[in-house]
Short mmCIF file of C-alpha atoms in Angstrom, two decimals:
data_model
loop_
_atom_site.label_atom_id
_atom_site.label_comp_id
_atom_site.label_asym_id
_atom_site.label_seq_id
_atom_site.Cartn_x
_atom_site.Cartn_y
_atom_site.Cartn_z
CA UNK A 1 68.29 118.82 135.69
CA UNK A 2 71.74 118.07 134.24
CA UNK A 3 72.76 114.54 133.74
CA UNK A 4 75.42 112.99 136.21
CA UNK A 5 77.34 110.84 133.91
CA UNK A 6 79.78 110.15 136.68
CA UNK A 7 77.23 107.98 138.63
CA UNK A 8 78.27 105.07 136.48
CA UNK A 9 82.07 105.65 136.74
CA UNK A 10 82.39 105.73 140.37
CA UNK A 11 82.43 102.02 140.98
CA UNK A 12 84.79 99.55 139.32
CA UNK A 13 82.25 96.91 138.89
CA UNK A 14 79.64 99.36 137.46
CA UNK A 15 82.23 100.82 135.05
CA UNK A 16 82.76 97.22 133.79
CA UNK A 17 79.00 96.43 133.45
CA UNK A 18 78.25 99.44 131.28
CA UNK A 19 81.50 99.19 129.15
CA UNK A 20 80.46 99.21 125.46
CA UNK A 21 83.50 98.00 123.82
CA UNK A 22 85.35 94.71 124.46
CA UNK A 23 88.60 93.10 123.37
CA UNK A 24 89.15 89.16 123.33
CA UNK A 25 91.63 86.75 121.93
CA UNK A 26 89.07 85.90 119.36
CA UNK A 27 89.56 89.19 117.54
CA UNK A 28 93.05 88.78 116.67
CA UNK A 29 95.25 87.42 113.68
CA UNK A 30 98.95 87.07 114.41
CA UNK A 31 101.52 87.57 111.65
CA UNK A 32 104.30 85.16 111.03
CA UNK A 33 107.25 85.57 108.61
CA UNK A 34 108.58 82.21 107.33
CA UNK A 35 111.75 81.54 105.47
CA UNK A 36 113.49 78.21 104.70
CA UNK A 37 116.13 76.50 107.09
CA UNK A 38 116.05 75.10 110.35
CA UNK A 39 116.39 76.61 113.94
CA UNK A 40 115.93 80.08 112.54
CA UNK A 41 114.47 82.80 114.89
CA UNK A 42 115.93 86.27 113.77
CA UNK A 43 114.86 89.17 115.80
CA UNK A 44 113.79 92.38 113.39
CA UNK A 45 115.84 95.43 114.73
CA UNK A 46 113.05 97.75 113.96
CA UNK A 47 110.22 95.50 115.40
CA UNK A 48 111.63 94.23 118.98
CA UNK A 49 109.55 90.95 119.51
CA UNK A 50 109.00 90.15 115.93
CA UNK A 51 111.08 87.52 114.09
CA UNK A 52 111.77 85.86 110.77
CA UNK A 53 111.30 82.15 111.50
CA UNK A 54 111.96 78.74 109.86
CA UNK A 55 109.17 76.51 109.60
CA UNK A 56 110.18 74.30 112.61
CA UNK A 57 110.25 77.29 114.90
CA UNK A 58 106.90 78.65 113.41
CA UNK A 59 105.34 75.43 114.30
CA UNK A 60 106.61 75.78 117.99
CA UNK A 61 105.38 79.37 117.87
CA UNK A 62 101.89 77.91 116.97
CA UNK A 63 102.00 75.95 120.11
CA UNK A 64 102.53 79.07 122.19
CA UNK A 65 99.88 80.96 120.52
CA UNK A 66 97.13 78.45 121.22
CA UNK A 67 98.41 78.40 124.57
CA UNK A 68 97.39 81.87 124.84
CA UNK A 69 94.10 81.59 123.09
CA UNK A 70 95.22 82.55 119.77
CA UNK A 71 94.31 80.49 116.80
CA UNK A 72 94.67 82.49 113.79
CA UNK A 73 97.76 83.50 112.04
CA UNK A 74 98.59 85.17 108.71
CA UNK A 75 101.63 84.05 106.89
CA UNK A 76 104.19 86.02 104.80
CA UNK A 77 106.96 84.19 103.02
CA UNK A 78 110.65 85.10 102.29
CA UNK A 79 111.88 83.06 99.50
CA UNK A 80 115.52 82.16 98.93
CA UNK A 81 115.47 83.23 95.46
CA UNK A 82 113.50 86.16 93.99
CA UNK A 83 112.75 87.14 90.21
CA UNK A 84 110.80 89.55 88.28
CA UNK A 85 107.53 87.87 88.51
CA UNK A 86 107.71 86.34 92.02
CA UNK A 87 107.73 82.70 90.79
CA UNK A 88 108.25 81.29 94.27
CA UNK A 89 104.70 82.46 94.97
CA UNK A 90 103.42 80.43 92.13
CA UNK A 91 105.16 77.26 93.09
CA UNK A 92 103.49 74.21 95.02
CA UNK A 93 106.85 73.81 96.56
CA UNK A 94 107.59 77.36 97.29
CA UNK A 95 107.90 78.86 100.75
CA UNK A 96 104.37 79.84 101.41
CA UNK A 97 102.71 76.78 100.06
CA UNK A 98 105.10 74.62 101.92
CA UNK A 99 104.55 76.51 105.27
CA UNK A 100 100.81 76.19 105.01
CA UNK A 101 100.96 72.39 104.61
CA UNK A 102 103.65 71.74 107.52
CA UNK A 103 101.68 74.10 109.86
CA UNK A 104 98.21 72.67 109.08
CA UNK A 105 99.73 69.15 109.48
CA UNK A 106 101.21 69.98 112.84
CA UNK A 107 98.10 72.15 113.93
CA UNK A 108 95.03 71.32 111.95
CA UNK A 109 93.19 73.47 114.53
CA UNK A 110 95.15 76.68 113.56
CA UNK A 111 93.26 79.02 111.34
CA UNK A 112 95.89 79.82 108.45
CA UNK A 113 95.41 82.93 106.35
CA UNK A 114 97.87 83.71 103.61
CA UNK A 115 98.84 87.01 102.41
CA UNK A 116 98.60 86.91 98.60
CA UNK A 117 100.91 89.49 96.89
CA UNK A 118 104.23 89.39 95.10
CA UNK A 119 106.29 92.12 96.84
CA UNK A 120 108.03 89.42 98.95
CA UNK A 121 108.73 87.29 96.27
CA UNK A 122 110.03 89.93 93.17
CA UNK A 123 113.64 91.01 92.99
CA UNK A 124 112.18 94.39 92.44
CA UNK A 125 110.01 94.56 95.60
CA UNK A 126 106.73 95.67 93.81
CA UNK A 127 103.38 93.89 94.10
CA UNK A 128 103.35 92.43 90.72
CA UNK A 129 104.67 92.48 87.07
CA UNK A 130 106.23 95.64 86.18
CA UNK A 131 105.00 98.08 83.50
CA UNK A 132 108.55 99.26 82.77
CA UNK A 133 107.34 102.42 80.60
CA UNK A 134 105.28 103.89 83.42
CA UNK A 135 107.46 102.41 86.25
CA UNK A 136 104.30 100.89 88.06
CA UNK A 137 102.73 97.62 88.34
CA UNK A 138 100.83 96.09 85.25
CA UNK A 139 97.37 95.57 86.83
CA UNK A 140 95.83 93.23 84.32
CA UNK A 141 99.05 91.05 83.89
CA UNK A 142 99.35 90.77 87.49
CA UNK A 143 95.68 89.73 87.86
CA UNK A 144 96.50 86.69 85.52
CA UNK A 145 99.04 85.34 87.96
CA UNK A 146 97.32 86.24 90.96
CA UNK A 147 94.66 83.60 90.21
CA UNK A 148 97.37 80.95 89.95
CA UNK A 149 98.81 82.13 93.31
CA UNK A 150 95.46 81.83 95.04
CA UNK A 151 94.93 78.22 93.93
CA UNK A 152 98.35 77.25 95.05
CA UNK A 153 97.45 78.72 98.44
CA UNK A 154 94.14 76.78 98.46
CA UNK A 155 95.64 73.40 97.36
CA UNK A 156 98.24 73.79 100.34
CA UNK A 157 95.42 73.96 102.72
CA UNK A 158 94.89 77.77 103.42
CA UNK A 159 91.83 78.61 105.38
CA UNK A 160 91.34 82.10 103.89
CA UNK A 161 93.27 84.09 101.22
CA UNK A 162 94.08 87.72 101.89
CA UNK A 163 95.12 89.66 98.70
CA UNK A 164 97.16 92.74 99.57
CA UNK A 165 98.54 93.94 96.41
CA UNK A 166 95.70 96.55 95.61
CA UNK A 167 95.10 95.54 91.94
CA UNK A 168 91.80 96.63 90.60
CA UNK A 169 89.55 93.54 89.79
CA UNK A 170 91.68 91.32 92.18
CA UNK A 171 88.61 89.98 94.23
CA UNK A 172 86.50 89.03 91.14
CA UNK A 173 89.59 87.24 89.48
CA UNK A 174 90.30 85.41 92.67
CA UNK A 175 86.90 84.49 93.29
CA UNK A 176 86.67 83.09 89.78
CA UNK A 177 90.02 81.31 89.77
CA UNK A 178 89.04 79.66 93.16
CA UNK A 179 85.70 78.76 92.34
CA UNK A 180 86.70 77.27 88.97
CA UNK A 181 89.38 75.14 90.93
CA UNK A 182 86.69 73.79 93.37
CA UNK A 183 87.28 76.12 96.14
CA UNK A 184 83.96 77.89 96.30
CA UNK A 185 83.74 77.83 99.97
CA UNK A 186 87.24 79.33 100.62
CA UNK A 187 86.82 82.94 101.97
CA UNK A 188 88.49 86.15 100.86
CA UNK A 189 89.57 88.78 103.18
CA UNK A 190 90.45 91.82 101.08
CA UNK A 191 93.05 94.47 101.64
CA UNK A 192 89.99 96.56 100.37
CA UNK A 193 91.36 99.85 101.46
CA UNK A 194 95.23 100.06 101.71
CA UNK A 195 96.92 103.38 101.88
CA UNK A 196 100.44 104.24 100.50
CA UNK A 197 101.51 104.95 104.12
CA UNK A 198 104.60 105.79 105.70
CA UNK A 199 103.72 103.54 108.74
CA UNK A 200 104.94 100.55 106.61
CA UNK A 201 108.75 101.12 107.05
CA UNK A 202 109.64 98.20 109.54
CA UNK A 203 107.66 95.60 107.72
CA UNK A 204 109.86 96.09 104.69
CA UNK A 205 112.82 95.11 106.96
CA UNK A 206 111.06 91.79 108.22
CA UNK A 207 109.55 90.92 104.73
CA UNK A 208 112.61 92.16 102.78
CA UNK A 209 110.29 93.86 100.30
CA UNK A 210 111.59 97.36 99.97
CA UNK A 211 110.92 98.46 96.32
CA UNK A 212 114.05 98.77 94.21
CA UNK A 213 112.77 102.03 92.62
CA UNK A 214 109.85 104.44 93.18
CA UNK A 215 107.08 103.78 95.72
CA UNK A 216 103.77 102.24 95.65
CA UNK A 217 101.82 105.22 95.30
CA UNK A 218 100.47 104.45 91.93
CA UNK A 219 98.42 101.40 93.14
CA UNK A 220 97.97 102.17 96.77
CA UNK A 221 95.75 104.74 98.17
CA UNK A 222 96.24 108.42 98.54
CA UNK A 223 96.15 108.89 102.41
CA UNK A 224 94.18 112.05 101.61
CA UNK A 225 91.21 110.57 99.97
CA UNK A 226 88.08 109.66 102.22
CA UNK A 227 85.38 109.07 99.55
CA UNK A 228 87.83 107.07 97.26
CA UNK A 229 88.60 104.84 100.45
CA UNK A 230 85.09 103.90 101.00
CA UNK A 231 84.52 103.22 97.15
CA UNK A 232 87.42 100.93 97.24
CA UNK A 233 85.75 98.84 99.90
CA UNK A 234 82.25 98.89 98.31
CA UNK A 235 83.72 97.78 95.08
CA UNK A 236 85.37 94.72 96.72
CA UNK A 237 82.24 93.94 98.55
CA UNK A 238 80.43 93.87 95.14
CA UNK A 239 83.10 91.58 93.72
CA UNK A 240 82.52 89.02 96.35
CA UNK A 241 84.90 89.56 99.31
CA UNK A 242 83.88 88.24 102.45
CA UNK A 243 85.86 90.38 104.74
CA UNK A 244 87.12 93.83 104.01
CA UNK A 245 90.00 95.59 105.64
CA UNK A 246 91.52 98.94 106.25
CA UNK A 247 95.37 99.34 106.41
CA UNK A 248 97.06 100.82 108.29
CA UNK A 249 94.67 101.08 111.22
CA UNK A 250 95.49 103.78 113.80
CA UNK A 251 95.69 106.92 111.58
CA UNK A 252 92.50 105.84 109.53
CA UNK A 253 89.84 105.14 112.20
CA UNK A 254 87.52 107.44 110.57
CA UNK A 255 87.77 105.40 107.56
CA UNK A 256 87.31 102.08 109.35
CA UNK A 257 83.90 103.62 110.80
CA UNK A 258 82.60 104.93 107.55
CA UNK A 259 83.22 101.65 105.73
CA UNK A 260 81.68 99.82 108.53
CA UNK A 261 78.63 101.96 108.28
CA UNK A 262 78.48 101.71 104.55
CA UNK A 263 78.85 97.86 103.99
CA UNK A 264 77.33 94.64 105.53
CA UNK A 265 80.52 92.58 105.86
CA UNK A 266 82.78 92.08 108.65
CA UNK A 267 85.61 94.59 108.99
CA UNK A 268 89.47 93.78 109.79
CA UNK A 269 92.35 96.40 110.46
CA UNK A 270 95.85 95.76 110.13
CA UNK A 271 97.71 97.19 113.05
CA UNK A 272 100.83 97.80 111.03
CA UNK A 273 104.70 97.72 111.71
CA UNK A 274 105.00 101.29 112.21
CA UNK A 275 102.26 101.59 114.76
CA UNK A 276 103.66 98.51 116.47
CA UNK A 277 107.32 100.11 116.48
CA UNK A 278 106.21 103.46 117.77
CA UNK A 279 104.43 102.02 120.85
CA UNK A 280 107.29 99.52 121.41
CA UNK A 281 110.22 101.96 121.39
CA UNK A 282 108.17 104.40 123.24
CA UNK A 283 107.60 101.93 126.04
CA UNK A 284 111.15 100.72 125.91
CA UNK A 285 112.12 104.20 126.79
CA UNK A 286 109.59 104.74 129.52
CA UNK A 287 107.67 107.37 127.62
CA UNK A 288 104.32 105.75 127.99
CA UNK A 289 102.66 103.27 130.14
CA UNK A 290 103.17 100.50 127.52
CA UNK A 291 100.50 97.95 128.46
CA UNK A 292 97.74 100.62 129.03
CA UNK A 293 98.50 102.32 125.73
CA UNK A 294 98.56 99.03 123.95
CA UNK A 295 95.17 97.87 125.24
CA UNK A 296 93.56 101.53 124.69
CA UNK A 297 94.94 101.12 121.15
CA UNK A 298 93.18 97.89 120.60
CA UNK A 299 89.89 99.38 122.08
CA UNK A 300 90.12 102.07 119.69
CA UNK A 301 90.07 99.69 116.83
CA UNK A 302 87.21 97.82 118.12
CA UNK A 303 85.36 101.08 119.22
CA UNK A 304 85.76 102.40 115.32
CA UNK A 305 84.19 99.09 113.86
CA UNK A 306 86.77 96.56 113.53
CA UNK A 307 85.85 93.08 114.07
CA UNK A 308 89.11 91.52 113.45
CA UNK A 309 92.59 92.99 114.43
CA UNK A 310 95.72 91.93 112.70
CA UNK A 311 98.44 92.81 115.12
CA UNK A 312 102.02 92.29 116.29
CA UNK A 313 100.71 92.98 119.68
CA UNK A 314 98.39 89.96 119.73
CA UNK A 315 100.46 87.87 122.02
CA UNK A 316 101.13 90.77 124.62
CA UNK A 317 97.27 91.47 124.32
CA UNK A 318 96.53 88.01 125.15
CA UNK A 319 98.67 87.85 128.24
CA UNK A 320 97.03 91.22 129.55
CA UNK A 321 93.77 89.75 129.05
CA UNK A 322 94.49 86.96 131.25
CA UNK A 323 95.61 89.26 134.14
#
């Protein structure tokens, strides 16, 4: 006798009882983009609903996030002055360190993650110190200052460090720097498998981090490489990462599942700016049922194996979950 799968689909309550994948507000980290000044809330044209904010506005934003049940954020800084090595990122009075202190002071119950990279802080827009001869980032020179940046974040009160620059050996270097400075219990969420993707375009508008020359293909991953993608995350697990990540998310759900099956660590995905913008503009032009597609997308991340979702949709999802 053939199986009648529809038996468990005919009744709404039974569908809910047998549902395999669930999304909750506990799954989300919401990105915030901080710049100096007061009363600043500038919407990004390529990402409707996403803003550059001054710290006072970000503190108010955290109040709204908590009212929605969202208690985790990841911070990106936009400094007033950029230079060749991203000095603002190494300063205890820089934009990120100051933002962490102010937000933790106002909202000690907020879980604050810091993106650890140099692309927002350098005048060339790349993720570290430039190797001019090869027109790429000098991996080992960037590792040296990355450890300094991690300690700055830790001293400011960050709850978790998230290195995104795709430097080889970064997790080992950060773990050693943090442990030596007395922060052995501070977790690291690695951007362990980060692809050189076309989906990042709008992010470079909000973070003001477009490279002044070339691209990031020499240090971020080739989107065509599956086995290398898995090896990248396994390597970071071995170096001491606490959480692994795949970025972008939507076009790489096969990689999410394979890494999830190959490692023992929690898995994050970054639902990136291009993915957000595609749904947002499709919804604004009545091409899709926006709310339905957003929730379907979030379920797909969880179904693929994600434990954590970093997403600009987080506030919208939280509101939908309350309906």
